[in-house]
Coordinates of C-alpha atoms in Angstrom, one line a residue:
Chain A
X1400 CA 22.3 -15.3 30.5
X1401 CA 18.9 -15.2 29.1
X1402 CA 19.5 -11.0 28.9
X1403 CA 22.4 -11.4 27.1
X1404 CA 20.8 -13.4 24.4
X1405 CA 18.1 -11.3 24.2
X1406 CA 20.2 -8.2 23.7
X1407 CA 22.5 -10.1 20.9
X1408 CA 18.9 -11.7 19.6
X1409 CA 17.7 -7.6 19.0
X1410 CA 21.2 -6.3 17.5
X1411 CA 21.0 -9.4 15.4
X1412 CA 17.3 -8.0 14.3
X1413 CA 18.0 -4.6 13.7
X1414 CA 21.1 -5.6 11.9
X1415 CA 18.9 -7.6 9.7
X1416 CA 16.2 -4.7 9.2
X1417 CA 19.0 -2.2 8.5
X1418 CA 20.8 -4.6 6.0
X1419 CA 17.3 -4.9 4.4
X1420 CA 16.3 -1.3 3.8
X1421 CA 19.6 -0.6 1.9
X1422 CA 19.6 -2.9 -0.5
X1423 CA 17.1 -2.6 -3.2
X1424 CA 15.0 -6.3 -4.2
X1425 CA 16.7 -7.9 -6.9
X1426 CA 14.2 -8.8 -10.3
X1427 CA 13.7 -12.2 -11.4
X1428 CA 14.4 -13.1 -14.5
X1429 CA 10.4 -13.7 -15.2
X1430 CA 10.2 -10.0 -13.6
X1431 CA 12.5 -8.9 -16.0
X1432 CA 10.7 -10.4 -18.8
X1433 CA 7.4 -8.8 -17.9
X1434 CA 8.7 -5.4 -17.6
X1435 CA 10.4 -5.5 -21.4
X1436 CA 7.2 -7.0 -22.8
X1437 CA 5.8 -4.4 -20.9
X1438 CA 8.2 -1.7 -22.0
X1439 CA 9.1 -2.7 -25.4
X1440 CA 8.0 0.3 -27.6
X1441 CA 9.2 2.8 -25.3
X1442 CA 12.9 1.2 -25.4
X1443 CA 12.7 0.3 -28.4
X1444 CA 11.8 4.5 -29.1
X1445 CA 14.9 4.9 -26.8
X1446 CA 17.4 3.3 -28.7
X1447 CA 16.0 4.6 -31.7
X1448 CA 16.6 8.4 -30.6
X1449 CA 19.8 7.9 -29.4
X1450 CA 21.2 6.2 -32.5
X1451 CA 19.7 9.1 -34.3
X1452 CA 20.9 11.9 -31.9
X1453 CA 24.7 10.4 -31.7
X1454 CA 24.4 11.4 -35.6
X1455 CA 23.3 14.6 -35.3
X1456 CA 24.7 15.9 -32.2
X1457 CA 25.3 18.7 -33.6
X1458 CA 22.5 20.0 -34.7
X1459 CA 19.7 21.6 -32.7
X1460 CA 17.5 21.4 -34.6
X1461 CA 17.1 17.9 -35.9
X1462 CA 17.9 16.8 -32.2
X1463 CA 14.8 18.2 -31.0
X1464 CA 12.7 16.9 -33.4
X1465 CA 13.8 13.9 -32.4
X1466 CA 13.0 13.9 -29.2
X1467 CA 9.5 15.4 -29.9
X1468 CA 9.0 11.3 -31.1
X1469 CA 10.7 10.3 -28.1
X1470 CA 7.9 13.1 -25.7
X1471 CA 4.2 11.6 -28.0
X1472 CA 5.7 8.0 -27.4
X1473 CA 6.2 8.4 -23.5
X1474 CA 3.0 10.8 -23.3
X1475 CA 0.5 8.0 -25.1
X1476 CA 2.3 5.1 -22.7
X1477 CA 1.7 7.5 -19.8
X1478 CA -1.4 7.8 -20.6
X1479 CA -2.4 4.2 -21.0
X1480 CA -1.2 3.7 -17.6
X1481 CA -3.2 6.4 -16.0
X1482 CA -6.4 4.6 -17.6
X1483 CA -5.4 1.5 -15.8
X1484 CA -5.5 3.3 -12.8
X1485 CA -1.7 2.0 -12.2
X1486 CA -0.4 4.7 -9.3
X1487 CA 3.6 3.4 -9.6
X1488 CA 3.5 2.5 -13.4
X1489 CA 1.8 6.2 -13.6
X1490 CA 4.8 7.8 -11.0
X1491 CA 8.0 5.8 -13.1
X1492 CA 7.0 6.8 -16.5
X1493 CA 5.6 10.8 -15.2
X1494 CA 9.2 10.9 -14.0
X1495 CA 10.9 10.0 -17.0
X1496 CA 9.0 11.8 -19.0
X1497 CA 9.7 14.9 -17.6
X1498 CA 13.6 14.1 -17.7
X1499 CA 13.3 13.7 -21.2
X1500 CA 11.5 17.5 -21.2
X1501 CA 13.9 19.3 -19.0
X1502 CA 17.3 17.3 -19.6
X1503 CA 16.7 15.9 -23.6
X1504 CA 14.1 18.4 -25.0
X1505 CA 14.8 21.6 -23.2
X1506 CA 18.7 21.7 -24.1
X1507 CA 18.1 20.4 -27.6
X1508 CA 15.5 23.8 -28.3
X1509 CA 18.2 25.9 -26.8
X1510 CA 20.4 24.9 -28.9
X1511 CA 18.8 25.1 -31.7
X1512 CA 17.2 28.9 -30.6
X1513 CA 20.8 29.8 -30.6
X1514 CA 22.0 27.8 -33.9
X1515 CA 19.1 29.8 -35.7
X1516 CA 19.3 33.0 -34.1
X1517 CA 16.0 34.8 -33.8
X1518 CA 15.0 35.4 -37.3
X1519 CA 16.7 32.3 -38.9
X1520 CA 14.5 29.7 -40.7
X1521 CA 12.8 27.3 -38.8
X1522 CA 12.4 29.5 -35.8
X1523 CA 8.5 29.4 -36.3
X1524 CA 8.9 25.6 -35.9
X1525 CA 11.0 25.8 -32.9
X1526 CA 8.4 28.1 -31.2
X1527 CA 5.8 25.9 -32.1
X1528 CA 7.6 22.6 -30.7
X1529 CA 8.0 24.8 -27.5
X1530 CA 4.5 26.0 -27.5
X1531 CA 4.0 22.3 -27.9
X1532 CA 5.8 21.6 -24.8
X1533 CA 4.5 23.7 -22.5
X1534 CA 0.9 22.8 -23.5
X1535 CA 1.8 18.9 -23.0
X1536 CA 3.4 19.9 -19.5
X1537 CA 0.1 21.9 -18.5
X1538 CA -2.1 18.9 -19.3
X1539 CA -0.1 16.7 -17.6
X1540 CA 0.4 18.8 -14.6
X1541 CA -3.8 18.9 -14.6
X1542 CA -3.9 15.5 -15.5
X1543 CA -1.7 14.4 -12.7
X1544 CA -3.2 16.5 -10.2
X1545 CA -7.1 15.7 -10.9
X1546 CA -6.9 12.1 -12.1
X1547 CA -3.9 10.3 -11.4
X1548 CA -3.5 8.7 -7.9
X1549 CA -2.8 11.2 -5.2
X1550 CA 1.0 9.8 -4.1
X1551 CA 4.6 11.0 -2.7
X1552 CA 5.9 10.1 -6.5
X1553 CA 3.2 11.8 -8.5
X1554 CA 2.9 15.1 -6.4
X1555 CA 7.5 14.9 -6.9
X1556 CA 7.1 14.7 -10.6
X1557 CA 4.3 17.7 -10.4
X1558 CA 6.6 19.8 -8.9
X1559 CA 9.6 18.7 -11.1
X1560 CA 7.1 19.6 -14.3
X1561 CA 6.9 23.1 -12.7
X1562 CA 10.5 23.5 -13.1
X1563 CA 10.3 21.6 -16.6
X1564 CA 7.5 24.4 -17.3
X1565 CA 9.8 27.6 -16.3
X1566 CA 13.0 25.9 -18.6
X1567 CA 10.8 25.7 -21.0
X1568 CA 9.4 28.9 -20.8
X1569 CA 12.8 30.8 -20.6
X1570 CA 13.8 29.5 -24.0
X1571 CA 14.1 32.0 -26.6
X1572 CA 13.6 34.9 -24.4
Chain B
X236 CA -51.6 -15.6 62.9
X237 CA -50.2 -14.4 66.3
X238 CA -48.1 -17.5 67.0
X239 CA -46.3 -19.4 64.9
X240 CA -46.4 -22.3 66.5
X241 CA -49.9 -22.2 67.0
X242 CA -51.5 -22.6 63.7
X243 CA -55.3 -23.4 63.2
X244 CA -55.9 -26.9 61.8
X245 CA -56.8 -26.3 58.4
X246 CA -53.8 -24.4 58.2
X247 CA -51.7 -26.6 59.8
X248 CA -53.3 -29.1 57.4
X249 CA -52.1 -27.1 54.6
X250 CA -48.7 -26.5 55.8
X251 CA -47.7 -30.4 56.4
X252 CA -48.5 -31.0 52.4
X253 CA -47.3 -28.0 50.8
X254 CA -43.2 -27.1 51.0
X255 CA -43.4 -23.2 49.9
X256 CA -45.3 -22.7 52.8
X257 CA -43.1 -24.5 55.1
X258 CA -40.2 -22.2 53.9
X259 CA -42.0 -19.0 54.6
X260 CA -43.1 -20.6 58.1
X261 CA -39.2 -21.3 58.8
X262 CA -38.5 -17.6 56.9
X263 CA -41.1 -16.1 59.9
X264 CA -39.5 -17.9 62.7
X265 CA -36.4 -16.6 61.4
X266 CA -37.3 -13.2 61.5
X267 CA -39.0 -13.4 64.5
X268 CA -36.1 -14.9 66.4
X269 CA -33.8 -11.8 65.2
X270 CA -36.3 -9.1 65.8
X271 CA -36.0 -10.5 69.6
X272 CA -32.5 -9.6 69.8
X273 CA -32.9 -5.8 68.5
X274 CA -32.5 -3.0 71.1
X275 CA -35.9 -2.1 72.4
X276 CA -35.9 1.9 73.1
X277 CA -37.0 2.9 76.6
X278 CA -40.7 3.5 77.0
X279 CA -43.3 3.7 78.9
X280 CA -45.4 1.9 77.5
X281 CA -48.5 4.3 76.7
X282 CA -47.5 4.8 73.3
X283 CA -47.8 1.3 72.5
X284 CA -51.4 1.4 74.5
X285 CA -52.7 3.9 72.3
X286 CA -51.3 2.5 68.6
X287 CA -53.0 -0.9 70.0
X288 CA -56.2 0.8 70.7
X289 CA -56.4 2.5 67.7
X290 CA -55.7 -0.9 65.9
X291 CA -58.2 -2.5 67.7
X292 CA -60.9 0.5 67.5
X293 CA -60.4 0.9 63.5
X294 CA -63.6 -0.6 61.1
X295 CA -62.3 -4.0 59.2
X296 CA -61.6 -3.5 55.7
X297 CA -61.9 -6.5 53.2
X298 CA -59.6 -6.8 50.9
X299 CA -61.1 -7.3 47.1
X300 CA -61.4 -10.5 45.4
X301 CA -59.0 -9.0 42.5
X302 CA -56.8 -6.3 42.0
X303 CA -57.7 -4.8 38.7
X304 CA -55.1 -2.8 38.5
X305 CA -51.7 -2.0 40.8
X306 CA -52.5 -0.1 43.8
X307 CA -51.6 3.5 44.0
X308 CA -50.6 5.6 46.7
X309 CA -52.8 7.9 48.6
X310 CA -52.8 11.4 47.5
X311 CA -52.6 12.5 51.0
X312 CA -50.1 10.4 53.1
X313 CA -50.4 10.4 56.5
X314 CA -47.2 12.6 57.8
X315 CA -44.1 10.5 59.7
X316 CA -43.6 11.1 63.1
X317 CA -41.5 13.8 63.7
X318 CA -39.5 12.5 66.5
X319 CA -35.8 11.2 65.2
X320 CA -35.4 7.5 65.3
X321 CA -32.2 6.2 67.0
X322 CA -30.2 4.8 64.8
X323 CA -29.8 0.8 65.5
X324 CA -27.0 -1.2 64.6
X325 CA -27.6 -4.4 62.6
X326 CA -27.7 -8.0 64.5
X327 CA -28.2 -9.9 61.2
X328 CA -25.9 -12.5 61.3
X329 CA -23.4 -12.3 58.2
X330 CA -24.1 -15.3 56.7
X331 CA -28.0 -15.8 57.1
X332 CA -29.9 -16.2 53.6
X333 CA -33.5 -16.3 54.3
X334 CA -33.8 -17.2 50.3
X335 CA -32.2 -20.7 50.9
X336 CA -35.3 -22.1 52.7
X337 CA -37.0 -21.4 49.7
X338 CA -37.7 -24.2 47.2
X339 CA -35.5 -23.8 44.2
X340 CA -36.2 -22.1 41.0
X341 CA -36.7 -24.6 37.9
X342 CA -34.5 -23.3 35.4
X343 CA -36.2 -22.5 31.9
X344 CA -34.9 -22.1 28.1
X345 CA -37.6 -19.3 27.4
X346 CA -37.2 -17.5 30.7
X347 CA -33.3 -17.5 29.9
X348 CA -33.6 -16.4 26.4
X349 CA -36.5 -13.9 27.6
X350 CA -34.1 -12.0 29.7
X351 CA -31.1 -12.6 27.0
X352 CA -33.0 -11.0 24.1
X353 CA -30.9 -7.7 23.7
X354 CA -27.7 -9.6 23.7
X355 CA -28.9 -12.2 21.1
X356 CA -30.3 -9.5 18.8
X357 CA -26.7 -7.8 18.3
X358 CA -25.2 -10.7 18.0
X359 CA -27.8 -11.4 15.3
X360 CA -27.1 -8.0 13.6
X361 CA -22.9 -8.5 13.9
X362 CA -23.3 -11.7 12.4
X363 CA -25.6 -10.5 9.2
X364 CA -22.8 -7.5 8.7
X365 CA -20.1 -10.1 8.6
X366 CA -21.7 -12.3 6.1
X367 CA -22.7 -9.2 3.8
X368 CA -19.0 -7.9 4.4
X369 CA -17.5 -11.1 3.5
X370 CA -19.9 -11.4 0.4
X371 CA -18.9 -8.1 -0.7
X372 CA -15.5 -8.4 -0.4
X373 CA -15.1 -11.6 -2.4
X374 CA -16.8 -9.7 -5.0
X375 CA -14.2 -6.9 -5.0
X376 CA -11.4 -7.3 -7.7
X377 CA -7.9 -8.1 -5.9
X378 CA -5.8 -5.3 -5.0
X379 CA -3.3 -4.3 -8.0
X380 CA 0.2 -5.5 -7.0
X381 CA 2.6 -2.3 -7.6
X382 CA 4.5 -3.2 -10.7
X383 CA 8.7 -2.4 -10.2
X384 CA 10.5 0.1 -12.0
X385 CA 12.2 -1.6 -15.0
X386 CA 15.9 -0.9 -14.4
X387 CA 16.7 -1.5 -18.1
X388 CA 14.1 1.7 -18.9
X389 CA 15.4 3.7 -16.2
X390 CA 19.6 3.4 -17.4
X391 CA 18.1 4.0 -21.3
X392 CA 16.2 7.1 -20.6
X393 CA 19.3 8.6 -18.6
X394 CA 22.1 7.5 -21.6
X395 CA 19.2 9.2 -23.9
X396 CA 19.4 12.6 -22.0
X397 CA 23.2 12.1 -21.4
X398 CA 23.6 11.9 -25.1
X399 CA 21.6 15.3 -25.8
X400 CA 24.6 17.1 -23.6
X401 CA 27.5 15.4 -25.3
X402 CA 29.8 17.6 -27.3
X403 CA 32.4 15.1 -28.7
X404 CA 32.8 11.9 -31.0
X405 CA 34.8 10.6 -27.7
X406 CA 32.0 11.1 -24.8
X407 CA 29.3 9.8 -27.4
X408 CA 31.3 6.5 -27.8
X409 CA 31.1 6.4 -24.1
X410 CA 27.6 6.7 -24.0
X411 CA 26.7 4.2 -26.7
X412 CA 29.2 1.7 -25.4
X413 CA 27.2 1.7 -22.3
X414 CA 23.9 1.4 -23.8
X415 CA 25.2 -1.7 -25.3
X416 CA 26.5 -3.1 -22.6
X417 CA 22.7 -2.9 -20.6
X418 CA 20.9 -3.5 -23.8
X419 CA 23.9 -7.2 -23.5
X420 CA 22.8 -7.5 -19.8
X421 CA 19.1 -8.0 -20.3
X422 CA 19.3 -10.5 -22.7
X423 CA 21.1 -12.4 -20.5
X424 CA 18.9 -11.5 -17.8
X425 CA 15.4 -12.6 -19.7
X426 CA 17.4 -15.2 -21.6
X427 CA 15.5 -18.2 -19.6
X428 CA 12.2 -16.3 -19.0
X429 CA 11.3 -15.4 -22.5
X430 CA 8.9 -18.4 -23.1
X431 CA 9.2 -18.2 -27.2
X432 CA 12.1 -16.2 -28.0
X433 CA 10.7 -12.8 -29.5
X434 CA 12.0 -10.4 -27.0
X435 CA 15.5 -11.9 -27.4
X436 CA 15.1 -11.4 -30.9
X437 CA 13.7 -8.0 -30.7
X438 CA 16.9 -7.0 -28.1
X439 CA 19.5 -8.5 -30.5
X440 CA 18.8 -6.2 -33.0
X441 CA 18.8 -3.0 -31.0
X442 CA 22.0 -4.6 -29.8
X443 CA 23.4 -5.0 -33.2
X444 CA 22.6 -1.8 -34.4
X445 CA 23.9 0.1 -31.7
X446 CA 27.5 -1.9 -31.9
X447 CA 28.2 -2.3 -35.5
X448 CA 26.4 1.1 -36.3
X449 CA 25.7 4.3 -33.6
X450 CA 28.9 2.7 -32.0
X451 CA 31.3 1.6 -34.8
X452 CA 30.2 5.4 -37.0
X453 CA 31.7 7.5 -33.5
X454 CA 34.5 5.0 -32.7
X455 CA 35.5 6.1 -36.4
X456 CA 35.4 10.1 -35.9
X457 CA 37.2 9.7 -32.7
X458 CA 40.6 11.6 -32.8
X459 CA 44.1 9.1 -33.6
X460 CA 45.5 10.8 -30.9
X461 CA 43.0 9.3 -28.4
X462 CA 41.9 5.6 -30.3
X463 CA 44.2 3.4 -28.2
X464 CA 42.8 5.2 -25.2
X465 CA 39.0 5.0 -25.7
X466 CA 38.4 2.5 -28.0
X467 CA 41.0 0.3 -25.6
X468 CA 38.2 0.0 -23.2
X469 CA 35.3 -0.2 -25.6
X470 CA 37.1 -3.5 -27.3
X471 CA 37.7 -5.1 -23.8
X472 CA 34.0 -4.4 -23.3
X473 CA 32.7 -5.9 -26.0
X474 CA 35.1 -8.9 -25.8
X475 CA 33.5 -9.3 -22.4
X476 CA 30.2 -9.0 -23.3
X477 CA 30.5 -11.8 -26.0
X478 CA 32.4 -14.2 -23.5
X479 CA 29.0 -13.4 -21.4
X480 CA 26.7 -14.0 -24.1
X481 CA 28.1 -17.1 -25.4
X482 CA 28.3 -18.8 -21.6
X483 CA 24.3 -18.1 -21.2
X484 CA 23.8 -19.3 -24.9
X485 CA 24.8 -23.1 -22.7
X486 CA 22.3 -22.5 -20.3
X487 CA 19.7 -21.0 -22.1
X488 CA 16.6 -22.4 -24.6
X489 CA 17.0 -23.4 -27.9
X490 CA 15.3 -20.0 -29.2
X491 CA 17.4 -17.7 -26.5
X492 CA 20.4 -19.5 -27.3
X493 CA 20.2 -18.6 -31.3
X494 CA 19.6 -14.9 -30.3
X495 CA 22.5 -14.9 -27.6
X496 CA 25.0 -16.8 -29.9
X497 CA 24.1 -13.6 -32.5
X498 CA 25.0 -10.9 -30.3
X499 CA 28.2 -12.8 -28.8
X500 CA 28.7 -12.9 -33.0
X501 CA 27.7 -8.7 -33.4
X502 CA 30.4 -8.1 -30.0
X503 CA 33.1 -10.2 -31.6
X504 CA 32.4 -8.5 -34.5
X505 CA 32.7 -4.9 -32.9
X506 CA 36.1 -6.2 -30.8
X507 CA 37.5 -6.8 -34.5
X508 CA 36.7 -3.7 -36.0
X509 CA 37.5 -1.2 -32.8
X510 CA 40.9 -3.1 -32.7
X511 CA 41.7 -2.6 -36.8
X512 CA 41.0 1.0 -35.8
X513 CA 42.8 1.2 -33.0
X514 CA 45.6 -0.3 -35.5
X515 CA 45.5 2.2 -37.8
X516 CA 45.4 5.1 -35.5
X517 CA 48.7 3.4 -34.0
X518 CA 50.2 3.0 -37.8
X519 CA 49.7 6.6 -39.1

């Protein structure tokens, strides 16, 4: 008797545990609140852009200087983090600043590399914004390798800056 | 003395008064007694003769008043006698202690802590590294608590980069519609944290400009041929999201209220003019 209620008292546990690990905590509301105080200029920079690059989808160029507003304002909050010596603040804003390289950037240069064509007007700008770029991914690759904290998340969004790097690096070539 | 039980007087005197002496005496009859029963090894007896004789013969040495200093052993020791000894078994009975005849040892605090000094002297050093520790410690800021990743950031970030890939008036209003409906869902998410009101404020006009403007400029370029379609499911959206807004603006403060009540207006507002164009995709 007492073994079968131990068994069914175990299953019961690791039931529990398993349940547990695949959910992920809900926020509280006063969580909630604290992370869009927090994160206020960046959404707000967020919205912004995408207002701005639904009206001009089309165009390459205006697209990527928009999201060279969207890189500095993620770059200086990055930043700001790593001073407070904040290792998952640090990690979550890293890794969305380097989807906005690779995936908003990156395709939005292309573009406009192709729009142009290689002696159009305004291709000196576009290699500068890439120039840009890659010199903002090399300091934060440095960056995140000698001064931010040495974690699984920050050595992932090194790695995924290397990638970001050699996207960047193939454009106009 | 020879005999033990033949003491001279002044001896004897001495023994009747003083009670460590008496325990030796009893400790000597003791031994004696057992030596008795030990196996005497055959002999004949001129060994014994001589050892006695040279006993007897040797000059009488007097012992010194003091000993200056602990005795040391002669240089030259006289050599052991070759001859093996046989090997005797012991007759001691088990349980004899000759110490219990002995008067007792008063016990003593500095004796005690005499002997216990090593012990007491780490336990003295442990308890000056805890207190320093502790000290230390409480000195130390707290550890940081790990702040969560902010969902809201998170969806923006991806509709941002979606919206860099988007070819068409139709996948854009898909994109926006959804960054509406999160930018809806946090304000009724924060609507009873925000202690005065100002990030409600500040979310209700990203909200409004992303319905009646990034939304409502796409809905219009969308093809006739697909406006019952698409915008269908953007107008139920929004009609839902002001249904949302305007059931948290009853449980919400004063200040959230106002700013939930305005974007349940800005939905209604969108539902209206997705449906006229809906309408007049349906009319032409």
């Amino acid at each position: 008797m007492i073994r079968q209620a131990l068994v069914l008292l175990i299953f019961v546990g690791l039931s529990a545990l398993a349940g547990a690990q695949g959910e992920k905590p809900a926020l509280s509301a006063s969580q909630q609140q604290q992370l869009f105080q927090k994160n206020r200029g960046m959404i707000k920079t967020l919205v912004d852009s995408s207002l701005e690059i639904s009206q001009m989808s089309g165009d390459g160029v205006q697209r990527t200087q928009c999201y060279v507003k969207v890189v500095q304002q993620f770059r200086e909050e990055l930043d700001r983090a790593a001073n407070d010596a904040d290792p998952s603040r640090v990690a979550e804003l890293g890794k969305h600043l380097d989807t906005v390289l690779r995936k908003g950037l990156t395709p939005s240069l292309r573009d406009a590399h192709v729009q142009i064509g290689p002696g159009g007007t305004g291709v000196e700008k576009l290699g500068e914004i890439r120039r840009d770029s890659l010199i903002l991914v090399d300091w934060l690759q440095t960056k995140a390798r000698d001064k931010w904290p040495d974690t699984p998340e920050v050595r992932e969004v090194i790695d995924s800056l290397e990638k970001t790097k050699n996207d960047l690096d193939s454009i106009g070539k | 003395v020879e005999d033990l039980n033949r003491v001279p007087d002044d001896l004897a005197a001495h023994l009747d008064e003083c009670a460590a002496c008496q325990a030796w005496r009893r400790k000597c009859r003791a031994v004696e007694q057992l030596l008795t029963r030990l196996p005497v090894p055959e002999s004949d007896g001129l060994a014994k003769a001589a050892l006695l004789e040279k006993i007897r013969s040797a000059p009488v040495q007097k012992r010194p008043a003091a000993k200056p200093a602990a005795p040391r052993l002669p240089s030259a020791a006289p050599p052991l006698p070759e001859a093996p000894l046989k090997p005797v078994a012991p007759v001691l009975p088990a349980r004899l202690n000759l110490e219990d005849d002995l008067p007792k040892k008063k016990w003593s605090i500095g004796k005690t802590a005499a002997k216990l000094w090593p012990a007491g002297l780490v336990a003295a050093t442990l308890l000056v590294f805890a207190v320093l520790y502790l000290s230390v410690r409480n000195n130390q800021p707290p550890p940081r608590v790990p702040s969560p990743p902010d969902p809201l950031l998170d969806s923006l970030v991806k509709l941002n980069v979606e919206l860099a890939t988007t070819k068409t008036p139709v996948e854009r209003v898909n994109v926006l519609a959804r960054v509406a409906d999160e930018l809806n869902h946090e304000m009724r998410e924060i609507a009873r944290a925000d202690a005065t009101g100002e990030n409600m404020q500040a979310l209700e006009g990203m909200y409004r400009d992303v319905v009646l403007k990034g939304l409502l400029d796409q809905a219009k370029l969308v093809d006739n041929s697909q406006r019952e379609v698409v915008l269908g499911k953007v107008e139920k959206s929004l009609a839902l999201s002001a249904r949302q807004a305007d059931e948290m603006a009853e449980k919400s403060p004063q200040h959230s209220a106002v700013a939930l009540k305005d974007a349940a207006e800005t939905a209604r507002e969108g539902t209206k003019r997705i449906r006229r164009l809906i309408q007049e995709a349906l009319s032409s």
